[in-house]
């Protein structure tokens, strides 16, 4: 019997708290010192998403249709998403920050039947037809010109009668969410109806989220979780596809204007906000939970926020990926209370205790597929590094239309699948998970495998260093470790800094491992979080730089 629909949570909140604010979005052109906000209640959002579901149905959008969504975030963005959910259609969400060539490649691979997009996207598809060859229904947000189809306003068909939700099976697709492509080709992750419900349930258990709480949300897609939890989601004035460009004063204005309980943004946003807040002596007395995902954050960022947040408030860093979230979680208290000492000593980054509903195993490192879990011998000894494998209802069982990616990342386990995270790590004696870097970023030296993150943790402790990245020069099996170093703003690289870095490694497991240090003025990073270092690019740069230095020396 079909019993699932993501929009059931929205309908429930519209019935139990119809006048509670669901969404706030900045009025275009407001002054930072006097912010103005558009707002919809849960009744409004339910009503408008009903109208879109009805209109989409009239336009020929069917249950199960893949619906490419490339419209800018705003109030109607969420009404469109929930309208598709209510119809049982499947929103396809891509990150525009991946660039046009990669975007077009993902669209072609996914084969959407429906395209709901800004006018600029439709203009592109009239000239670049192949990626959109599967599409039959076209909806334009904004001015529709010569390319046909409906305008989004035509798809808004109000009625006094609520739209009847189309119920789906637990294993049916709720959405297809593309990975960022920051560590490989972007892939479409199948977010199942039951998976989405499990993610909401796990987040509620972890953080005790309650209806009525206010979340300043800097990830457009994550606002959907807020809405399913009955919270008020406030989207600040920023380009949500380019978090590094967000102005700290705009983020602070959103938090202060609504006395936010919760704030969610990528590490680069909190780096900039914390610097600004300390400079201007701003505090965040209302915030109890500050969340960040995308990359581990340094201890000094936790220490900064201890000066900005009230007593008892913490910065939390849930671990996971598009394919499975949340998997584990850890906060300021535990990090500064002991785990960071081990990080600074070269033992990796603790990402915390296992999240509700999740199961984690560590398996031997290999680049070969693992077809069946019965053939795998997990590592049971605490502290031994291997590949992280996860299981649970919040974990996606498949990539869409990507047989090779599924063969590489999925392990059949009875009637279900486990997912290989592609991350290296280990479990400690207390059952906490430690992150040691991406598997593809490991070095293969003459002395064996060398994970990157434990080494970097030692050198990141230098107060003038913003971040480091370990890359290998030479052939696999004889790679030479090279540490790329990015300095804090206003701090200069010097021989004295290099000597201090060498000294930091004394007495750690990585003493003498790094023989060459290279200063880099600004690491290449992923577009989604602006925090994941593009080590493949740094490796190419380091190889060229080392070759150039060798030529000069000779």
XYZ file of C-alpha atoms in Angstrom:
554
model
C 0.000 0.000 0.000
C 1.368 3.435 -0.983
C 1.713 5.629 2.100
C 4.544 8.086 1.448
C 4.774 11.648 0.184
C 7.362 14.210 1.310
C 4.646 16.879 1.284
C 2.657 15.104 4.015
C 4.754 16.949 6.595
C 3.905 20.329 5.036
C 0.190 19.498 4.967
C 0.329 18.434 8.608
C 2.017 21.687 9.698
C -0.477 23.711 7.640
C -3.248 22.063 9.635
C -1.656 22.236 13.103
C 0.090 25.654 12.850
C -1.401 27.407 9.810
C -0.349 30.916 10.885
C 3.240 30.019 11.798
C 5.785 31.499 9.401
C 7.272 28.852 7.115
C 9.596 30.979 4.960
C 11.176 34.390 5.039
C 13.040 35.772 2.058
C 14.709 39.193 1.720
C 12.876 41.844 -0.242
C 14.993 42.681 -3.260
C 17.064 45.808 -2.808
C 16.643 46.261 0.932
C 19.279 48.099 2.928
C 21.466 45.919 5.167
C 20.897 48.261 8.086
C 17.109 48.036 7.654
C 16.286 44.574 6.256
C 12.815 43.885 4.903
C 11.385 40.431 4.407
C 8.707 38.670 2.429
C 7.047 35.876 4.393
C 4.718 32.956 3.848
C 2.918 31.054 6.571
C 2.472 27.303 6.443
C -1.074 27.931 5.198
C 0.339 30.101 2.404
C 2.956 27.565 1.363
C 0.450 24.720 1.409
C -2.025 26.786 -0.644
C 0.528 27.910 -3.241
C 2.086 24.451 -3.613
C -1.447 23.032 -4.095
C -1.975 25.584 -6.857
C 1.255 24.557 -8.594
C 0.495 20.841 -8.229
C -2.866 21.437 -9.884
C -1.381 23.570 -12.642
C 1.464 21.145 -13.316
C -1.076 18.344 -13.619
C -3.005 20.387 -16.184
C 0.219 20.975 -18.128
C 0.727 17.219 -18.455
C 3.251 16.558 -15.704
C 2.728 13.046 -14.366
C 3.538 11.096 -11.233
C 7.093 9.785 -11.506
C 8.225 12.341 -14.101
C 11.752 13.636 -13.701
C 11.461 17.416 -13.472
C 14.633 19.420 -13.945
C 14.502 22.503 -11.709
C 16.796 25.386 -12.543
C 15.104 28.361 -10.944
C 16.578 30.787 -8.460
C 15.611 30.343 -4.796
C 12.710 32.418 -3.550
C 9.329 31.820 -1.953
C 7.880 30.330 -5.131
C 10.874 27.989 -5.478
C 9.644 26.039 -2.450
C 6.037 26.163 -3.587
C 7.154 24.623 -6.894
C 9.193 21.913 -5.142
C 6.340 20.944 -2.839
C 3.877 21.166 -5.738
C 5.938 18.534 -7.552
C 6.164 16.449 -4.371
C 2.383 16.564 -3.978
C 1.928 15.377 -7.555
C 4.375 12.541 -6.996
C 6.741 13.975 -9.610
C 10.497 13.889 -9.002
C 12.430 17.184 -8.760
C 15.923 16.955 -10.243
C 18.248 19.368 -8.440
C 21.673 20.325 -9.810
C 24.261 22.777 -8.570
C 24.646 25.619 -11.129
C 28.069 26.302 -9.633
C 29.480 23.196 -11.355
C 29.665 25.175 -14.614
C 27.705 24.980 -17.859
C 29.535 22.048 -19.547
C 29.161 19.807 -16.487
C 25.585 20.975 -16.001
C 24.611 20.053 -19.568
C 26.309 16.682 -19.216
C 24.293 15.913 -16.070
C 21.046 16.977 -17.726
C 21.666 14.716 -20.709
C 22.569 11.767 -18.468
C 19.442 12.225 -16.353
C 16.959 12.545 -19.220
C 14.269 14.751 -17.614
C 10.799 14.812 -19.165
C 10.062 18.241 -17.672
C 12.164 21.414 -17.596
C 11.151 24.127 -15.112
C 13.733 26.860 -15.477
C 14.637 30.516 -15.786
C 14.313 32.119 -19.221
C 18.092 32.026 -19.697
C 18.117 28.230 -19.407
C 15.385 27.885 -22.013
C 17.293 30.217 -24.303
C 20.330 27.945 -23.987
C 18.326 24.802 -24.712
C 17.028 26.249 -27.985
C 20.615 26.347 -29.227
C 22.093 23.386 -27.322
C 19.390 20.815 -27.954
C 20.966 17.443 -27.258
C 21.035 17.585 -23.428
C 17.308 18.398 -23.423
C 16.270 15.848 -26.060
C 14.175 13.842 -23.570
C 12.129 16.861 -22.419
C 8.483 17.183 -23.475
C 7.059 19.718 -21.006
C 8.580 23.189 -20.627
C 7.814 25.781 -17.949
C 9.512 29.188 -17.899
C 9.935 31.339 -14.844
C 10.066 34.911 -16.088
C 9.500 36.138 -19.617
C 8.736 33.346 -22.100
C 9.858 34.150 -25.606
C 9.842 32.016 -28.732
C 10.609 28.598 -27.239
C 7.040 27.594 -26.325
C 5.665 25.868 -23.270
C 3.954 27.459 -20.293
C 4.897 30.362 -18.082
C 5.197 29.519 -14.380
C 2.412 31.940 -13.539
C 0.084 29.912 -15.802
C 0.854 26.849 -13.689
C -0.463 28.494 -10.529
C -4.107 27.356 -10.426
C -5.735 28.152 -7.043
C -8.791 26.350 -5.688
C -10.762 26.232 -2.472
C -10.274 22.476 -2.393
C -6.917 21.084 -1.213
C -4.948 19.082 -3.744
C -5.074 15.368 -2.996
C -1.540 14.151 -2.363
C -0.345 11.331 -4.602
C 0.972 8.659 -2.245
C 4.029 6.660 -3.304
C 5.876 3.566 -2.199
C 8.755 3.858 0.278
C 11.221 2.832 -2.445
C 9.947 5.342 -5.033
C 12.103 8.343 -5.891
C 11.232 11.528 -4.012
C 13.958 13.591 -5.708
C 17.200 13.206 -7.635
C 19.974 15.270 -6.062
C 23.214 15.667 -7.944
C 26.522 15.619 -6.130
C 28.703 18.692 -6.581
C 31.294 16.927 -8.715
C 34.060 18.360 -6.522
C 35.794 14.968 -6.181
C 34.755 13.337 -9.453
C 31.970 13.403 -12.014
C 28.667 14.668 -10.606
C 26.159 11.855 -10.095
C 22.407 11.816 -9.555
C 21.595 10.428 -6.111
C 18.197 8.801 -5.773
C 16.552 10.249 -2.667
C 13.783 7.780 -1.893
C 10.520 8.625 -0.143
C 11.476 6.628 2.967
C 15.053 7.961 2.861
C 13.857 11.542 3.058
C 11.574 10.745 5.990
C 14.446 8.999 7.787
C 16.730 12.017 7.302
C 14.134 14.318 8.847
C 13.626 11.893 11.734
C 17.372 11.555 12.409
C 17.957 15.325 12.367
C 15.064 15.844 14.781
C 16.468 13.263 17.183
C 20.004 14.660 16.985
C 19.189 18.317 17.567
C 15.699 18.216 19.083
C 14.376 20.532 16.382
C 10.864 21.750 17.171
C 8.109 23.552 15.248
C 8.443 27.287 15.682
C 12.225 27.377 15.863
C 13.895 29.801 13.444
C 16.723 28.658 11.170
C 18.831 31.068 9.099
C 19.477 28.733 6.215
C 22.304 29.277 3.713
C 21.656 26.066 1.742
C 18.597 26.347 -0.479
C 17.895 22.604 -0.585
C 18.263 22.153 3.184
C 15.392 24.558 3.801
C 13.140 21.668 2.767
C 14.207 19.872 5.964
C 13.253 22.982 7.969
C 9.803 22.953 6.414
C 9.271 19.257 7.055
C 10.238 19.898 10.696
C 7.786 22.778 11.067
C 10.490 25.393 11.568
C 10.755 28.901 10.117
C 13.406 28.939 7.398
C 15.019 32.342 6.815
C 17.088 32.670 3.648
C 19.502 35.594 3.999
C 20.492 38.027 1.291
C 23.208 36.111 -0.583
C 23.876 34.171 -3.751
C 23.097 30.721 -2.396
C 25.136 29.099 -5.172
C 28.266 31.092 -4.203
C 28.614 31.014 -0.403
C 32.086 32.578 -0.424
C 30.567 35.815 -1.741
C 28.072 36.157 1.133
C 28.526 39.374 3.098
C 28.942 38.671 6.825
C 26.813 41.686 7.717
C 23.910 40.236 5.713
C 24.116 36.901 7.528
C 24.261 38.676 10.895
C 21.337 40.912 9.894
C 19.184 37.867 9.154
C 20.093 36.220 12.468
C 19.431 39.356 14.514
C 16.235 40.324 12.678
C 14.552 37.028 13.538
C 16.290 35.952 16.765
C 17.358 32.753 15.045
C 17.740 29.628 17.174
C 19.595 27.726 14.465
C 21.986 28.745 11.663
C 23.215 26.537 8.832
C 26.002 27.472 6.382
C 29.199 26.171 4.805
C 32.535 26.628 6.623
C 33.617 29.538 4.409
C 30.545 31.518 5.488
C 31.324 30.955 9.161
C 34.990 31.822 8.606
C 33.975 35.208 7.219
C 31.144 35.803 9.698
C 33.326 34.976 12.708
C 36.122 37.323 11.578
C 33.615 40.117 11.028
C 31.809 39.490 14.311
C 35.007 39.606 16.357
C 36.152 42.758 14.572
C 32.832 44.529 15.201
C 32.254 42.888 18.613
C 28.968 41.405 17.401
C 27.427 38.513 19.318
C 24.667 36.006 18.572
C 22.776 35.607 21.843
C 19.732 33.871 20.327
C 21.628 31.112 18.501
C 21.773 27.729 20.240
C 22.826 25.527 17.330
C 25.230 26.569 14.577
C 25.611 23.916 11.876
C 28.139 23.486 9.113
C 28.769 20.747 6.555
C 31.003 20.234 3.560
C 34.407 19.946 5.238
C 35.878 19.589 8.736
C 36.501 22.918 10.460
C 39.536 23.873 12.543
C 39.522 24.198 16.328
C 40.134 27.937 16.139
C 36.750 28.396 14.470
C 35.103 26.664 17.426
C 37.102 28.928 19.751
C 36.048 32.036 17.847
C 32.395 31.138 18.203
C 32.806 30.569 21.921
C 33.341 34.353 22.019
C 30.350 35.051 19.765
C 27.698 32.559 20.935
C 26.079 32.378 24.355
C 27.053 29.836 27.008
C 25.753 26.388 26.114
C 25.519 27.062 22.376
C 27.684 24.924 20.132
C 28.977 24.637 16.593
C 27.989 21.224 15.234
C 29.533 19.461 12.243
C 27.373 16.548 11.032
C 29.237 14.142 8.764
C 27.676 12.681 5.651
C 27.218 13.218 1.933
C 24.480 13.631 -0.634
C 24.369 9.825 -0.723
C 23.856 9.485 3.021
C 23.137 12.136 5.647
C 23.413 12.330 8.626
C 25.978 9.637 9.464
C 27.665 11.088 12.557
C 27.840 14.343 14.515
C 30.075 16.218 16.918
C 30.009 19.619 18.580
C 32.319 22.216 20.076
C 32.234 20.773 23.587
C 33.547 17.355 22.563
C 36.025 18.727 20.017
C 37.679 21.218 22.356
C 37.241 18.816 25.263
C 39.719 16.327 23.897
C 39.433 15.166 20.283
C 41.296 18.142 18.848
C 44.410 17.297 20.828
C 44.527 14.036 18.863
C 43.886 15.893 15.598
C 46.819 18.216 16.264
C 48.967 15.171 17.043
C 48.266 13.682 13.605
C 45.432 11.217 14.202
C 42.772 12.643 11.893
C 39.578 14.583 12.550
C 36.881 13.200 14.821
C 33.464 13.497 13.173
C 31.684 12.122 16.168
C 29.215 9.575 17.354
C 27.070 7.592 14.949
C 23.767 9.269 14.102
C 20.392 7.700 14.869
C 19.371 5.017 12.352
C 22.869 4.857 10.799
C 25.343 1.978 10.836
C 29.070 2.444 10.095
C 31.731 -0.110 9.224
C 35.402 0.204 8.261
C 36.671 -2.011 5.431
C 40.127 -2.622 3.915
C 41.165 -0.004 1.361
C 40.795 -1.049 -2.255
C 39.787 0.580 -5.510
C 38.078 -2.610 -6.647
C 34.274 -3.099 -6.458
C 32.773 -4.992 -3.524
C 29.780 -6.868 -4.878
C 28.341 -8.528 -1.772
C 28.717 -7.747 1.930
C 29.017 -11.452 2.756
C 32.389 -11.440 0.987
C 33.743 -8.442 2.946
C 35.746 -8.756 6.156
C 35.284 -5.459 8.053
C 38.078 -4.081 10.217
C 37.068 -4.529 13.830
C 40.195 -3.286 15.607
C 39.804 0.320 16.855
C 42.141 2.876 15.314
C 42.889 0.993 12.091
C 42.334 3.160 9.010
C 40.155 1.831 6.206
C 37.318 2.966 3.964
C 34.105 4.140 5.621
C 30.997 2.148 4.634
C 27.525 3.194 5.782
C 24.073 1.704 5.959
C 20.683 2.915 7.120
C 17.334 4.260 5.947
C 18.919 7.712 5.379
C 21.366 6.219 2.839
C 20.540 6.167 -0.876
C 20.611 2.715 -2.493
C 21.553 3.947 -5.973
C 22.768 6.526 -8.406
C 20.353 7.008 -11.277
C 21.408 5.712 -14.695
C 24.987 5.150 -13.546
C 25.764 1.434 -13.540
C 29.521 1.815 -13.159
C 29.181 4.300 -10.279
C 26.799 1.901 -8.526
C 29.213 -0.987 -9.082
C 32.023 0.997 -7.490
C 30.090 2.497 -4.568
C 27.330 0.075 -3.605
C 27.639 -3.248 -1.771
C 24.628 -5.542 -1.786
C 23.620 -6.584 1.728
C 20.631 -8.909 1.705
C 17.664 -7.009 0.282
C 19.450 -3.650 0.550
C 22.753 -1.937 -0.082
C 25.611 -0.411 1.852
C 27.332 2.693 0.504
C 31.082 3.200 0.239
C 31.661 6.817 1.219
C 34.965 7.063 -0.622
C 36.414 8.436 2.628
C 39.177 6.993 4.778
C 38.687 6.776 8.522
C 38.493 4.608 11.605
C 36.414 3.961 14.704
C 37.983 4.626 18.098
C 37.564 2.740 21.355
C 34.406 4.734 22.161
C 32.797 3.985 18.795
C 33.371 7.497 17.451
C 34.157 7.962 13.776
C 37.375 9.680 12.657
C 37.881 11.144 9.176
C 41.272 10.781 7.460
C 40.545 12.214 4.011
C 39.191 11.106 0.657
C 40.338 7.689 -0.528
C 41.316 9.085 -3.920
C 43.536 11.675 -2.185
C 45.652 9.131 -0.330
C 49.341 9.018 -1.192
C 51.056 5.763 -2.086
C 54.640 6.239 -0.891
C 57.534 3.815 -0.637
C 56.500 3.330 3.004
C 52.878 2.537 2.143
C 49.552 4.385 2.167
C 49.560 7.902 3.605
C 46.146 9.522 4.241
C 46.198 13.289 3.808
C 44.056 14.679 6.618
C 46.002 13.325 9.642
C 49.199 14.897 8.284
C 47.482 18.219 7.555
C 46.031 18.313 11.062
C 49.519 18.708 12.480
C 50.493 21.674 10.299
C 47.106 23.419 10.432
C 47.910 24.253 14.057
C 50.309 27.032 13.058
C 48.485 30.268 14.020
C 49.405 32.050 10.769
C 48.323 29.165 8.516
C 44.792 29.177 7.127
C 44.896 25.622 5.751
C 47.183 23.026 4.206
C 46.842 20.273 1.619
C 49.077 17.234 1.244
C 49.673 16.025 -2.318
C 52.012 13.465 -3.832
C 54.668 14.069 -6.488
C 55.762 11.160 -8.657
C 54.419 7.713 -9.466
C 52.058 5.751 -7.237
C 54.123 3.584 -4.907
C 56.927 6.113 -4.715
C 55.099 9.409 -4.279
C 56.929 12.179 -2.442
C 54.726 14.094 0.033
C 54.493 17.833 -0.640
C 52.562 20.166 1.650
C 50.808 23.111 0.027
C 50.264 25.954 2.492
C 47.748 28.818 2.351
C 48.352 31.607 4.861
C 45.788 33.509 6.899
C 44.771 36.864 5.359
C 47.470 39.424 6.110
C 50.071 36.806 7.085
C 53.193 36.244 4.971
C 55.013 33.058 4.048
C 58.649 32.979 5.122
C 61.514 30.591 5.889
C 60.668 31.085 9.566
C 57.134 29.799 8.979
C 58.508 26.764 7.162
C 60.901 26.036 10.023
C 58.049 26.334 12.522
C 55.989 23.853 10.494
C 58.841 21.355 10.549
C 59.040 21.786 14.321
C 55.292 21.195 14.731
C 55.722 17.665 13.392
C 58.318 16.739 16.026
C 57.073 13.896 18.195
C 54.055 13.116 15.974
C 53.607 10.034 13.764
C 54.400 12.296 10.801
C 57.749 13.672 11.960
C 59.933 14.076 8.863
C 57.246 12.841 6.458
C 57.047 16.164 4.632
C 60.303 17.305 3.080
C 58.945 20.019 0.813
C 56.577 22.912 1.576
C 55.019 25.102 -1.140
C 53.229 28.368 -0.494
C 49.969 28.803 -2.443
C 48.040 32.084 -2.415
C 44.534 30.626 -2.642
C 43.533 26.965 -2.844
C 41.071 25.895 -5.546
C 37.853 24.768 -3.842
C 34.487 23.254 -4.708
C 31.708 25.610 -5.866
C 29.011 24.263 -3.535
C 30.678 24.725 -0.144
C 33.803 26.686 -1.113
C 35.570 24.533 1.478
C 36.516 21.210 -0.119
C 40.021 21.595 -1.520
C 40.416 20.532 -5.142
C 43.529 18.498 -4.487
C 43.723 17.173 -8.021
C 44.303 20.744 -9.217
C 46.799 21.390 -6.426
C 48.701 18.221 -7.329
C 49.131 19.408 -10.926
C 50.226 22.829 -9.682
C 52.682 21.321 -7.182
C 54.229 19.048 -9.799
C 54.765 22.004 -12.134
C 56.099 24.160 -9.309
C 58.560 21.504 -8.149
C 59.754 20.947 -11.715
C 60.286 24.682 -12.118
C 62.252 24.908 -8.860
C 64.407 21.976 -9.957
C 65.193 23.663 -13.287
C 66.182 26.872 -11.512
C 68.403 25.016 -9.080
C 70.249 23.297 -11.923
